[in-house]
CSV table of C-alpha atoms and ligand atoms in Angstrom, one decimal:
chain,number,residue,atom,x,y,z
A,1,MET,CA,84.8,87.2,135.3
A,2,VAL,CA,86.4,84.3,137.0
A,3,LYS,CA,87.4,84.5,140.7
A,4,ALA,CA,91.0,83.8,140.1
A,5,ILE,CA,93.4,82.7,137.3
A,6,ASN,CA,96.4,80.5,138.6
A,7,ARG,CA,99.4,79.5,136.8
A,8,LEU,CA,100.6,76.0,138.3
A,9,THR,CA,104.1,74.7,137.2
A,10,PRO,CA,104.8,71.8,139.2
A,11,LYS,CA,108.5,70.4,138.9
A,12,PHE,CA,108.8,66.6,138.2
A,13,THR,CA,112.4,66.2,137.3
A,14,THR,CA,115.8,68.0,136.3
A,15,ASN,CA,116.7,68.2,132.6
A,16,ALA,CA,120.0,67.5,131.4
A,17,ASP,CA,120.6,71.0,130.8
A,18,GLY,CA,119.9,71.8,134.3
A,19,THR,CA,116.7,73.5,134.0
A,20,ASP,CA,113.3,72.4,135.9
A,21,ALA,CA,111.2,70.0,133.8
A,22,VAL,CA,107.8,71.1,134.8
A,23,ILE,CA,104.0,70.6,134.0
A,24,GLN,CA,102.5,74.0,133.0
A,25,MET,CA,99.0,74.5,133.7
A,26,THR,CA,96.5,77.3,134.2
A,27,GLU,CA,93.6,77.0,136.5
A,28,LEU,CA,90.5,79.1,136.2
A,29,VAL,CA,88.5,79.3,139.5
A,30,GLY,CA,84.9,80.5,139.4
A,31,GLU,CA,83.0,82.4,142.0
A,32,VAL,CA,80.8,79.4,142.7
A,33,ASP,CA,81.8,75.9,143.9
A,34,GLY,CA,81.6,73.0,141.5
A,35,PRO,CA,83.5,70.3,139.9
A,36,THR,CA,86.9,70.7,138.3
A,37,ILE,CA,87.1,70.0,134.6
A,38,GLY,CA,90.3,69.3,133.3
A,39,ILE,CA,90.9,70.1,129.4
A,40,SER,CA,94.3,68.6,128.1
A,41,ALA,CA,95.9,68.4,124.8
A,42,ALA,CA,99.0,67.5,122.9
A,43,ILE,CA,99.8,64.3,124.7
A,44,HIS,CA,101.0,63.4,121.2
A,45,GLY,CA,103.4,66.3,120.4
A,46,ASN,CA,102.5,66.4,116.6
A,47,GLU,CA,98.8,66.9,117.7
A,48,ASN,CA,99.0,70.7,118.4
A,49,THR,CA,95.3,71.6,117.0
A,50,GLY,CA,94.1,70.9,120.8
A,51,SER,CA,96.8,73.3,122.0
A,52,GLN,CA,95.4,76.1,119.8
A,53,VAL,CA,91.9,75.1,120.9
A,54,ILE,CA,92.9,75.6,124.7
A,55,LEU,CA,94.5,79.2,124.0
A,56,GLU,CA,91.2,80.2,122.3
A,57,LEU,CA,89.4,78.5,125.3
A,58,PHE,CA,91.5,80.5,127.8
A,59,ARG,CA,90.7,83.7,125.9
A,60,LEU,CA,86.9,83.2,125.9
A,61,LEU,CA,86.6,81.5,129.5
A,62,ARG,CA,88.8,84.1,131.5
A,63,ASP,CA,86.1,86.8,131.1
A,64,MET,CA,83.1,84.4,132.0
A,65,PRO,CA,81.2,83.4,135.2
A,66,LEU,CA,82.1,80.1,136.1
A,67,LYS,CA,80.9,77.4,138.4
A,68,GLY,CA,83.5,75.2,139.7
A,69,ARG,CA,87.1,75.1,138.1
A,70,ILE,CA,88.7,74.5,134.7
A,71,LEU,CA,92.1,73.2,134.7
A,72,LEU,CA,93.9,73.7,131.3
A,73,LEU,CA,96.9,71.5,130.2
A,74,PRO,CA,97.6,72.9,126.9
A,75,VAL,CA,100.6,70.9,126.4
A,76,ALA,CA,100.8,67.5,127.9
A,77,ASN,CA,104.0,66.4,126.1
A,78,PRO,CA,106.2,69.6,125.9
A,79,THR,CA,109.5,68.3,124.6
A,80,ALA,CA,107.7,66.2,121.8
A,81,LEU,CA,105.5,69.4,120.9
A,82,ALA,CA,108.8,71.4,120.7
A,83,VAL,CA,109.9,69.1,117.9
A,84,ASN,CA,106.5,68.3,116.2
A,85,ALA,CA,106.8,64.8,117.0
A,86,ARG,CA,104.6,62.3,118.3
A,87,PHE,CA,107.0,61.0,121.0
A,88,SER,CA,109.5,62.9,123.2
A,89,PRO,CA,112.9,62.8,121.7
A,90,ILE,CA,114.3,62.0,125.0
A,91,ASP,CA,113.2,58.4,125.2
A,92,GLN,CA,111.0,58.0,122.1
A,93,VAL,CA,108.3,56.3,124.0
A,94,ASP,CA,104.4,56.9,123.6
A,95,LEU,CA,103.3,59.1,126.6
A,96,ASN,CA,100.0,57.7,126.1
A,97,ARG,CA,100.7,54.3,126.8
A,98,GLN,CA,102.5,54.8,130.0
A,99,PHE,CA,99.7,55.8,132.4
A,100,PRO,CA,99.5,55.7,135.3
A,101,GLY,CA,103.3,56.2,134.8
A,102,SER,CA,106.3,55.4,137.0
A,103,LEU,CA,108.5,57.5,139.1
A,104,THR,CA,111.5,55.2,138.2
A,105,GLY,CA,111.0,54.5,134.6
A,106,THR,CA,112.0,56.5,131.5
A,107,TYR,CA,111.5,60.3,131.1
A,108,SER,CA,107.9,59.8,129.6
A,109,GLN,CA,107.0,57.4,132.2
A,110,GLN,CA,108.0,59.9,134.9
A,111,LEU,CA,106.0,62.5,133.0
A,112,ALA,CA,103.0,60.2,133.0
A,113,ALA,CA,103.3,59.7,136.8
A,114,ALA,CA,103.6,63.7,137.3
A,115,LEU,CA,100.5,64.2,135.1
A,116,THR,CA,98.6,61.6,137.1
A,117,ARG,CA,99.5,63.2,140.3
A,118,GLU,CA,99.1,66.8,139.2
A,119,PHE,CA,96.3,66.7,136.7
A,120,PHE,CA,94.3,63.5,136.4
A,121,ASP,CA,94.1,62.9,140.0
A,122,VAL,CA,92.6,66.3,140.8
A,123,ILE,CA,90.0,66.8,138.1
A,124,ASP,CA,86.5,65.4,138.1
A,125,VAL,CA,85.8,65.4,134.4
A,126,SER,CA,88.5,64.8,131.6
A,127,ILE,CA,88.2,66.5,128.0
A,128,ASP,CA,91.3,65.2,126.2
A,129,LEU,CA,91.9,66.7,122.8
A,130,HIS,CA,93.9,64.9,119.9
A,131,SER,CA,94.1,65.4,116.2
A,132,GLY,CA,95.1,63.4,113.2
A,133,THR,CA,98.9,64.4,113.7
A,134,ASP,CA,100.6,67.0,111.4
A,135,ARG,CA,99.7,64.7,108.4
A,136,PRO,CA,96.3,63.0,108.4
A,137,THR,CA,93.0,65.0,109.4
A,138,VAL,CA,90.5,63.1,111.7
A,139,ASP,CA,87.1,63.7,112.9
A,140,TYR,CA,85.3,61.7,115.6
A,141,VAL,CA,84.8,61.7,119.3
A,142,TYR,CA,85.0,58.5,121.5
A,143,ILE,CA,82.2,57.4,123.7
A,144,ASN,CA,83.8,55.9,126.6
A,145,ASN,CA,81.9,56.2,130.1
A,146,ALA,CA,79.9,59.6,129.3
A,147,GLU,CA,77.9,59.1,126.5
A,148,ASP,CA,75.8,62.3,126.8
A,149,LEU,CA,78.9,64.3,127.3
A,150,SER,CA,80.5,62.8,124.2
A,151,ARG,CA,77.5,63.6,122.1
A,152,ALA,CA,77.4,67.2,123.4
A,153,PHE,CA,80.5,67.9,121.5
A,154,GLY,CA,78.4,67.7,118.4
A,155,ALA,CA,80.4,65.4,116.3
A,156,LYS,CA,78.6,63.5,113.5
A,157,VAL,CA,80.5,60.4,114.0
A,158,LEU,CA,81.1,58.8,117.3
A,159,TYR,CA,83.1,55.7,118.2
A,160,ARG,CA,82.3,53.2,121.1
A,161,PRO,CA,85.2,50.9,120.9
A,162,VAL,CA,84.7,47.3,121.5
A,163,VAL,CA,86.0,46.1,125.0
A,164,ASP,CA,88.4,43.2,124.6
A,165,LYS,CA,88.5,40.3,127.3
A,166,GLN,CA,91.2,42.2,129.4
A,167,GLY,CA,88.6,45.0,129.7
A,168,THR,CA,90.7,47.6,128.2
A,169,VAL,CA,91.3,48.5,124.5
A,170,PHE,CA,94.2,50.8,124.8
A,171,ALA,CA,96.4,49.7,128.0
A,172,GLY,CA,98.3,52.7,129.4
A,173,THR,CA,96.3,55.5,128.0
A,174,THR,CA,94.8,58.2,129.9
A,175,LYS,CA,91.8,56.0,130.4
A,176,ALA,CA,94.0,54.0,132.8
A,177,VAL,CA,93.7,56.9,135.3
A,178,THR,CA,90.4,58.7,134.4
A,179,ILE,CA,88.3,55.8,133.7
A,180,GLU,CA,89.9,52.5,135.4
A,181,LYS,CA,91.4,54.2,138.5
A,182,ARG,CA,89.1,57.2,139.2
A,183,GLY,CA,86.0,56.6,137.2
A,184,ILE,CA,85.4,60.1,136.2
A,185,PRO,CA,83.7,61.1,133.0
A,186,SER,CA,86.0,61.2,130.3
A,187,VAL,CA,85.9,62.2,126.6
A,188,VAL,CA,88.5,62.0,124.0
A,189,VAL,CA,88.0,64.2,121.1
A,190,GLU,CA,89.7,63.5,117.8
A,191,LEU,CA,89.5,66.4,115.4
A,192,GLY,CA,91.7,68.2,113.0
A,193,GLY,CA,95.4,67.8,111.9
A,194,GLY,CA,97.0,67.6,108.6
A,195,ILE,CA,98.8,70.2,106.3
A,196,VAL,CA,95.6,72.2,105.9
A,197,ASP,CA,94.5,75.2,107.7
A,198,GLN,CA,93.4,74.4,111.3
A,199,THR,CA,91.1,77.4,111.8
A,200,PRO,CA,88.0,75.3,110.9
A,201,TYR,CA,89.0,72.6,113.1
A,202,VAL,CA,90.1,74.8,116.1
A,203,THR,CA,86.7,76.6,115.7
A,204,ARG,CA,84.6,73.5,115.9
A,205,THR,CA,86.5,72.1,118.7
A,206,VAL,CA,86.2,75.3,120.8
A,207,ASP,CA,82.5,75.4,120.0
A,208,GLY,CA,81.9,71.6,121.0
A,209,VAL,CA,84.1,72.1,124.2
A,210,MET,CA,81.9,75.1,124.9
A,211,ASN,CA,78.9,73.1,124.5
A,212,MET,CA,80.2,70.4,126.8
A,213,LEU,CA,80.8,73.0,129.3
A,214,ARG,CA,77.2,74.3,129.2
A,215,HIS,CA,76.0,70.5,129.3
A,216,LEU,CA,78.1,70.3,132.6
A,217,GLY,CA,76.7,73.4,134.1
A,218,THR,CA,80.2,75.0,134.3
A,219,ILE,CA,79.1,77.8,132.2
A,220,ALA,CA,75.7,79.4,131.6
A,221,GLY,CA,73.6,78.9,128.6
A,222,ASP,CA,71.4,76.6,126.6
A,223,VAL,CA,73.0,73.6,125.7
A,224,ARG,CA,73.0,73.4,121.7
A,225,PRO,CA,70.8,70.3,120.3
A,226,ASN,CA,73.1,67.6,118.9
A,227,PRO,CA,73.1,67.1,115.1
A,228,LYS,CA,72.2,63.8,113.6
A,229,GLN,CA,74.9,61.4,114.9
A,230,VAL,CA,76.2,58.0,114.0
A,231,VAL,CA,78.0,55.6,116.7
A,232,VAL,CA,80.4,53.2,115.0
A,233,ASN,CA,81.6,50.2,116.9
A,234,GLU,CA,84.5,49.2,114.6
A,235,ILE,CA,87.0,51.3,113.0
A,236,GLN,CA,89.8,50.2,110.7
A,237,GLY,CA,93.0,52.0,110.3
A,238,ILE,CA,94.9,51.6,107.2
A,239,ARG,CA,98.6,52.6,107.1
A,240,ALA,CA,100.7,53.5,104.3
A,241,THR,CA,101.8,49.9,102.5
A,242,THR,CA,105.0,51.4,101.0
A,243,GLY,CA,106.7,54.8,101.0
A,244,GLY,CA,106.2,57.5,98.5
A,245,TRP,CA,103.7,60.2,97.5
A,246,ILE,CA,100.3,59.2,99.2
A,247,GLU,CA,97.5,60.8,97.0
A,248,PRO,CA,94.0,61.1,98.5
A,249,LEU,CA,91.0,59.6,96.5
A,250,SER,CA,88.3,59.3,99.0
A,251,PRO,CA,85.3,61.3,99.9
A,252,ALA,CA,85.4,64.0,102.9
A,253,ASN,CA,85.5,62.9,106.5
A,254,GLY,CA,81.9,62.3,107.8
A,255,GLU,CA,81.0,61.2,104.0
A,256,GLU,CA,79.8,57.4,103.4
A,257,ILE,CA,82.1,55.3,101.3
A,258,ALA,CA,81.2,51.9,99.7
A,259,GLY,CA,83.4,49.0,100.0
A,260,GLY,CA,85.9,48.8,97.2
A,261,ALA,CA,85.9,52.5,96.6
A,262,PRO,CA,89.2,54.1,96.4
A,263,LEU,CA,90.9,55.5,99.3
A,264,PHE,CA,94.5,56.6,98.2
A,265,ARG,CA,97.2,55.4,96.0
A,266,ILE,CA,100.8,55.7,96.5
A,267,ILE,CA,103.4,56.9,93.8
A,268,HIS,CA,107.1,56.4,93.5
A,269,PRO,CA,108.5,59.7,93.8
A,270,TYR,CA,111.2,59.2,91.2
A,271,THR,CA,109.8,56.7,88.6
A,272,PHE,CA,106.2,58.0,88.9
A,273,GLU,CA,104.8,54.3,89.0
A,274,VAL,CA,101.8,53.6,91.0
A,275,LEU,CA,103.1,51.4,93.7
A,276,ASP,CA,99.8,50.7,95.5
A,277,GLU,CA,96.2,51.5,95.2
A,278,VAL,CA,94.0,51.0,98.4
A,279,THR,CA,90.2,50.7,98.5
A,280,ALA,CA,87.6,50.9,101.2
A,281,PRO,CA,87.2,48.0,103.5
A,282,PHE,CA,83.7,47.9,104.5
A,283,THR,CA,80.4,47.2,102.6
A,284,ARG,CA,79.2,50.4,104.0
A,285,GLY,CA,81.8,52.7,105.5
A,286,ILE,CA,82.1,56.1,106.9
A,287,MET,CA,85.2,58.3,106.3
A,288,ILE,CA,87.0,59.2,109.9
A,289,MET,CA,90.4,60.0,108.9
A,290,GLN,CA,92.5,60.8,105.7
A,291,HIS,CA,95.4,62.8,104.3
A,292,LEU,CA,93.8,65.9,102.7
A,293,THR,CA,97.0,66.7,100.6
A,294,ARG,CA,99.4,64.6,98.7
A,295,ASN,CA,102.1,63.8,101.3
A,296,LEU,CA,105.3,62.0,101.4
A,297,VAL,CA,105.1,59.2,103.5
A,298,HIS,CA,107.3,56.5,105.0
A,299,SER,CA,105.8,52.8,104.7
A,300,GLY,CA,103.7,52.1,107.8
A,301,ASP,CA,102.8,55.8,108.4
A,302,TYR,CA,99.4,56.7,109.6
A,303,GLY,CA,97.0,56.9,106.7
A,304,TRP,CA,93.1,56.5,106.6
A,305,MET,CA,90.3,55.4,108.9
A,306,VAL,CA,87.0,54.1,107.9
A,307,GLY,CA,84.3,53.3,110.3
A,308,ASN,CA,81.9,50.4,109.8
A,309,LEU,CA,78.2,51.4,109.2
A,310,ASP,CA,77.1,47.8,109.7
A,311,GLY,CA,76.0,47.5,113.3
A,312,ALA,CA,76.2,51.4,113.8
A,313,THR,CA,73.4,53.0,115.7
A,314,ASP,CA,72.0,56.4,115.9
B,401,ZN,ZN1,96.9,61.5,119.9
Protein backbone atom coordinates (compact mmCIF):
# COMPACT_ATOMS: atom_id res chain seq x y z
CA MET A 1 0.00 0.00 0.00
CA VAL A 2 1.11 3.54 -0.57
CA LYS A 3 1.54 5.70 2.53
CA ALA A 4 -0.80 8.41 1.31
CA ILE A 5 -2.91 9.40 -1.67
CA ASN A 6 -3.30 13.15 -1.98
CA ARG A 7 -5.56 15.07 -4.32
CA LEU A 8 -3.91 18.32 -5.43
CA THR A 9 -6.00 21.00 -7.15
CA PRO A 10 -4.03 24.24 -7.34
CA LYS A 11 -6.00 27.14 -8.81
CA PHE A 12 -4.36 29.16 -11.56
CA THR A 13 -7.11 31.55 -12.63
CA THR A 14 -10.85 32.19 -12.54
CA ASN A 15 -13.01 31.05 -15.44
CA ALA A 16 -15.48 33.41 -17.14
CA ASP A 17 -18.31 31.43 -15.53
CA GLY A 18 -16.88 32.21 -12.10
CA THR A 19 -15.56 28.75 -11.34
CA ASP A 20 -11.96 28.12 -10.39
CA ALA A 21 -9.62 26.99 -13.17
CA VAL A 22 -7.50 24.34 -11.48
CA ILE A 23 -4.90 21.74 -12.31
CA GLN A 24 -6.05 18.34 -11.01
CA MET A 25 -3.35 15.95 -9.84
CA THR A 26 -3.14 12.86 -7.67
CA GLU A 27 -0.03 12.23 -5.61
CA LEU A 28 0.90 8.71 -4.50
CA VAL A 29 3.37 8.82 -1.61
CA GLY A 30 5.48 5.76 -0.86
CA GLU A 31 6.60 4.53 2.56
CA VAL A 32 10.23 4.90 1.46
CA ASP A 33 11.80 8.17 0.30
CA GLY A 34 12.84 8.51 -3.30
CA PRO A 35 12.43 10.60 -6.40
CA THR A 36 9.12 11.98 -7.66
CA ILE A 37 8.01 10.51 -10.96
CA GLY A 38 5.64 12.74 -12.96
CA ILE A 39 3.27 11.02 -15.37
CA SER A 40 1.25 13.36 -17.57
CA ALA A 41 -1.23 13.03 -20.44
CA ALA A 42 -3.62 14.93 -22.70
CA ILE A 43 -1.53 18.05 -23.12
CA HIS A 44 -3.28 17.81 -26.48
CA GLY A 45 -6.95 17.38 -25.64
CA ASN A 46 -7.74 14.96 -28.45
CA GLU A 47 -5.15 12.47 -27.18
CA ASN A 48 -7.07 10.87 -24.33
CA THR A 49 -5.44 7.44 -24.53
CA GLY A 50 -2.83 8.54 -22.00
CA SER A 51 -5.56 9.78 -19.63
CA GLN A 52 -7.08 6.30 -19.75
CA VAL A 53 -3.62 4.87 -19.09
CA ILE A 54 -3.21 7.04 -15.98
CA LEU A 55 -6.60 5.84 -14.68
CA GLU A 56 -5.39 2.24 -15.02
CA LEU A 57 -2.00 3.11 -13.48
CA PHE A 58 -3.77 4.66 -10.47
CA ARG A 59 -5.80 1.48 -9.95
CA LEU A 60 -2.62 -0.62 -10.03
CA LEU A 61 -0.26 1.63 -8.10
CA ARG A 62 -2.52 2.60 -5.19
CA ASP A 63 -2.11 -0.92 -3.77
CA MET A 64 1.63 -1.27 -4.35
CA PRO A 65 4.61 -0.41 -2.14
CA LEU A 66 6.36 2.61 -3.66
CA LYS A 67 9.81 4.12 -3.30
CA GLY A 68 9.40 7.87 -3.60
CA ARG A 69 6.35 9.59 -5.03
CA ILE A 70 4.32 9.42 -8.23
CA LEU A 71 2.55 12.57 -9.34
CA LEU A 72 -0.28 11.79 -11.78
CA LEU A 73 -1.50 14.53 -14.11
CA PRO A 74 -4.19 12.69 -16.11
CA VAL A 75 -5.31 15.75 -18.08
CA ALA A 76 -2.88 18.60 -18.68
CA ASN A 77 -5.32 20.45 -20.94
CA PRO A 78 -8.82 20.05 -19.41
CA THR A 79 -10.80 22.48 -21.57
CA ALA A 80 -9.38 20.88 -24.72
CA LEU A 81 -10.07 17.33 -23.50
CA ALA A 82 -13.67 18.23 -22.70
CA VAL A 83 -14.35 19.05 -26.36
CA ASN A 84 -11.97 16.42 -27.81
CA ALA A 85 -9.86 19.11 -29.50
CA ARG A 86 -6.09 19.45 -29.77
CA PHE A 87 -6.13 23.02 -28.43
CA SER A 88 -8.20 24.78 -25.77
CA PRO A 89 -11.33 26.35 -27.31
CA ILE A 90 -10.64 29.44 -25.19
CA ASP A 91 -7.59 30.63 -27.16
CA GLN A 92 -6.89 27.92 -29.79
CA VAL A 93 -3.24 27.90 -28.81
CA ASP A 94 -1.01 24.79 -28.79
CA LEU A 95 -0.34 24.30 -25.05
CA ASN A 96 2.69 22.18 -25.92
CA ARG A 97 4.42 25.12 -27.61
CA GLN A 98 3.98 27.60 -24.71
CA PHE A 99 6.38 26.28 -22.07
CA PRO A 100 7.60 27.58 -19.68
CA GLY A 101 4.43 29.66 -20.02
CA SER A 102 3.49 33.21 -19.13
CA LEU A 103 1.39 34.55 -16.27
CA THR A 104 0.39 37.51 -18.44
CA GLY A 105 -0.26 35.57 -21.65
CA THR A 106 -3.32 33.83 -23.07
CA TYR A 107 -5.26 31.18 -21.16
CA SER A 108 -3.05 28.35 -22.46
CA GLN A 109 0.10 30.35 -21.72
CA GLN A 110 -1.11 30.89 -18.15
CA LEU A 111 -1.94 27.19 -17.90
CA ALA A 112 1.57 26.34 -19.13
CA ALA A 113 3.07 28.59 -16.43
CA ALA A 114 0.92 26.88 -13.80
CA LEU A 115 1.86 23.40 -15.06
CA THR A 116 5.51 24.43 -14.92
CA ARG A 117 5.19 25.65 -11.32
CA GLU A 118 2.90 22.96 -9.93
CA PHE A 119 4.03 19.89 -11.87
CA PHE A 120 7.20 20.09 -13.96
CA ASP A 121 9.19 22.06 -11.36
CA VAL A 122 8.48 19.51 -8.61
CA ILE A 123 9.12 16.20 -10.40
CA ASP A 124 12.46 14.42 -10.82
CA VAL A 125 11.52 12.29 -13.85
CA SER A 126 8.98 13.12 -16.57
CA ILE A 127 6.93 10.56 -18.49
CA ASP A 128 4.58 12.37 -20.89
CA LEU A 129 1.96 10.33 -22.73
CA HIS A 130 0.77 11.38 -26.19
CA SER A 131 -1.12 9.54 -28.92
CA GLY A 132 -1.93 9.99 -32.57
CA THR A 133 -4.98 12.17 -31.79
CA ASP A 134 -8.53 10.90 -32.23
CA ARG A 135 -7.86 10.04 -35.90
CA PRO A 136 -4.42 8.59 -36.72
CA THR A 137 -2.81 5.84 -34.62
CA VAL A 138 0.85 6.22 -33.69
CA ASP A 139 3.53 3.95 -32.21
CA TYR A 140 6.97 5.22 -31.13
CA VAL A 141 8.92 6.61 -28.17
CA TYR A 142 11.26 9.61 -28.17
CA ILE A 143 14.84 9.32 -26.98
CA ASN A 144 15.66 12.71 -25.49
CA ASN A 145 18.07 12.72 -22.56
CA ALA A 146 17.30 9.35 -20.92
CA GLU A 147 17.91 6.61 -23.47
CA ASP A 148 17.77 3.69 -21.01
CA LEU A 149 14.45 4.89 -19.63
CA SER A 150 13.02 5.45 -23.12
CA ARG A 151 14.08 1.96 -24.15
CA ALA A 152 12.57 0.44 -20.99
CA PHE A 153 9.08 1.31 -22.26
CA GLY A 154 9.58 -1.57 -24.68
CA ALA A 155 8.51 0.04 -27.97
CA LYS A 156 9.89 -1.42 -31.17
CA VAL A 157 10.56 1.98 -32.77
CA LEU A 158 12.35 4.83 -31.02
CA TYR A 159 13.08 8.29 -32.41
CA ARG A 160 16.12 10.38 -31.58
CA PRO A 161 15.37 13.79 -33.08
CA VAL A 162 18.23 15.54 -34.83
CA VAL A 163 18.89 18.71 -32.87
CA ASP A 164 18.90 21.84 -35.00
CA LYS A 165 21.33 24.76 -34.74
CA GLN A 166 19.29 26.44 -32.02
CA GLY A 167 19.63 23.26 -29.98
CA THR A 168 15.93 22.61 -29.91
CA VAL A 169 13.63 20.70 -32.21
CA PHE A 170 10.26 21.82 -30.92
CA ALA A 171 10.46 25.18 -29.15
CA GLY A 172 8.06 25.59 -26.26
CA THR A 173 7.26 21.93 -25.66
CA THR A 174 7.51 20.45 -22.17
CA LYS A 175 11.19 19.85 -23.05
CA ALA A 176 11.75 23.57 -22.44
CA VAL A 177 11.09 22.86 -18.78
CA THR A 178 12.01 19.22 -18.20
CA ILE A 179 15.24 19.12 -20.20
CA GLU A 180 16.43 22.66 -20.94
CA LYS A 181 15.50 24.27 -17.60
CA ARG A 182 15.73 21.38 -15.12
CA GLY A 183 17.74 18.66 -16.85
CA ILE A 184 15.56 15.85 -15.49
CA PRO A 185 15.16 12.53 -17.35
CA SER A 186 12.31 13.03 -19.79
CA VAL A 187 10.50 10.53 -21.98
CA VAL A 188 7.69 11.26 -24.43
CA VAL A 189 5.59 8.25 -25.43
CA GLU A 190 3.51 8.36 -28.62
CA LEU A 191 1.16 5.37 -28.66
CA GLY A 192 -2.43 4.76 -29.72
CA GLY A 193 -5.18 7.03 -30.95
CA GLY A 194 -7.49 6.71 -33.91
CA ILE A 195 -11.07 5.54 -34.31
CA VAL A 196 -10.23 2.05 -33.11
CA ASP A 197 -10.52 0.25 -29.79
CA GLN A 198 -7.87 1.78 -27.52
CA THR A 199 -7.69 -1.24 -25.19
CA PRO A 200 -4.56 -2.80 -26.73
CA TYR A 201 -2.78 0.56 -26.71
CA VAL A 202 -3.82 1.33 -23.15
CA THR A 203 -2.64 -2.13 -22.07
CA ARG A 204 0.71 -1.74 -23.82
CA THR A 205 1.25 1.74 -22.39
CA VAL A 206 0.40 0.64 -18.84
CA ASP A 207 2.76 -2.30 -19.26
CA GLY A 208 5.51 -0.04 -20.63
CA VAL A 209 5.19 2.59 -17.90
CA MET A 210 5.17 -0.10 -15.18
CA ASN A 211 8.43 -1.42 -16.62
CA MET A 212 9.88 2.11 -16.60
CA LEU A 213 8.87 2.40 -12.92
CA ARG A 214 10.69 -0.89 -12.19
CA HIS A 215 13.70 0.45 -14.11
CA LEU A 216 13.61 3.58 -11.94
CA GLY A 217 13.27 1.54 -8.73
CA THR A 218 9.93 3.19 -7.90
CA ILE A 219 8.23 -0.20 -7.75
CA ALA A 220 9.80 -3.58 -7.04
CA GLY A 221 10.25 -6.37 -9.56
CA ASP A 222 12.50 -7.52 -12.35
CA VAL A 223 12.92 -5.15 -15.29
CA ARG A 224 11.68 -6.87 -18.43
CA PRO A 225 14.33 -7.18 -21.15
CA ASN A 226 13.78 -4.89 -24.12
CA PRO A 227 12.52 -6.33 -27.40
CA LYS A 228 14.55 -5.84 -30.59
CA GLN A 229 14.46 -2.08 -31.09
CA VAL A 230 15.29 0.30 -33.91
CA VAL A 231 16.23 3.96 -33.40
CA VAL A 232 15.43 6.29 -36.28
CA ASN A 233 16.85 9.80 -36.57
CA GLU A 234 14.47 11.04 -39.21
CA ILE A 235 10.69 10.89 -39.43
CA GLN A 236 8.65 12.32 -42.26
CA GLY A 237 5.12 13.43 -41.54
CA ILE A 238 2.74 13.35 -44.48
CA ARG A 239 -0.46 15.37 -44.19
CA ALA A 240 -3.60 15.00 -46.23
CA THR A 241 -2.96 16.84 -49.47
CA THR A 242 -6.64 17.53 -50.02
CA GLY A 243 -9.94 17.03 -48.23
CA GLY A 244 -12.03 13.90 -48.67
CA TRP A 245 -12.13 10.28 -47.57
CA ILE A 246 -8.65 9.14 -46.66
CA GLU A 247 -8.21 5.41 -47.32
CA PRO A 248 -5.30 3.56 -45.71
CA LEU A 249 -3.14 1.33 -47.93
CA SER A 250 -0.03 0.95 -45.79
CA PRO A 251 1.26 -1.96 -43.67
CA ALA A 252 0.84 -1.94 -39.89
CA ASN A 253 2.81 0.40 -37.63
CA GLY A 254 6.22 -1.11 -36.92
CA GLU A 255 6.33 -2.83 -40.33
CA GLU A 256 8.85 -1.91 -43.00
CA ILE A 257 7.73 -0.10 -46.11
CA ALA A 258 9.71 0.34 -49.32
CA GLY A 259 9.98 3.71 -51.05
CA GLY A 260 7.16 4.21 -53.53
CA ALA A 261 4.83 1.72 -51.87
CA PRO A 262 1.29 3.05 -51.34
CA LEU A 263 0.48 4.85 -48.09
CA PHE A 264 -3.04 6.17 -48.69
CA ARG A 265 -5.38 7.63 -51.24
CA ILE A 266 -7.95 10.39 -50.94
CA ILE A 267 -11.38 10.02 -52.50
CA HIS A 268 -13.86 12.78 -53.35
CA PRO A 269 -16.82 12.03 -51.07
CA TYR A 270 -19.39 13.08 -53.69
CA THR A 271 -17.96 12.21 -57.12
CA PHE A 272 -15.95 9.17 -55.80
CA GLU A 273 -13.00 10.34 -57.87
CA VAL A 274 -9.50 9.52 -56.64
CA LEU A 275 -8.06 12.94 -55.77
CA ASP A 276 -4.61 11.83 -54.71
CA GLU A 277 -2.49 8.74 -54.13
CA VAL A 278 0.47 9.11 -51.83
CA THR A 279 3.46 6.76 -51.58
CA ALA A 280 6.18 6.11 -49.03
CA PRO A 281 9.07 8.60 -48.97
CA PHE A 282 12.26 6.72 -48.05
CA THR A 283 14.11 3.89 -49.84
CA ARG A 284 13.65 1.85 -46.66
CA GLY A 285 11.07 3.11 -44.23
CA ILE A 286 9.24 1.93 -41.15
CA MET A 287 5.60 2.70 -40.41
CA ILE A 288 5.12 4.99 -37.39
CA MET A 289 1.68 6.60 -37.74
CA GLN A 290 -1.34 6.12 -39.96
CA HIS A 291 -5.11 6.26 -40.11
CA LEU A 292 -6.40 2.72 -39.55
CA THR A 293 -9.90 3.44 -40.82
CA ARG A 294 -11.36 5.40 -43.74
CA ASN A 295 -11.73 8.86 -42.26
CA LEU A 296 -13.05 12.13 -43.59
CA VAL A 297 -10.21 14.63 -43.49
CA HIS A 298 -9.65 18.28 -44.15
CA SER A 299 -6.82 19.28 -46.44
CA GLY A 300 -3.70 19.47 -44.27
CA ASP A 301 -4.93 17.17 -41.49
CA TYR A 302 -2.46 14.86 -39.79
CA GLY A 303 -1.97 11.75 -41.87
CA TRP A 304 0.96 9.37 -41.93
CA MET A 305 4.46 9.20 -40.44
CA VAL A 306 7.29 7.08 -41.81
CA GLY A 307 10.72 6.64 -40.20
CA ASN A 308 13.88 6.44 -42.30
CA LEU A 309 15.70 3.13 -41.77
CA ASP A 310 18.78 4.45 -43.60
CA GLY A 311 21.00 5.70 -40.79
CA ALA A 312 18.84 3.98 -38.17
CA THR A 313 20.59 2.05 -35.38
CA ASP A 314 19.72 -0.79 -33.01
ZN1 LIG B 1 0.45 15.26 -28.49
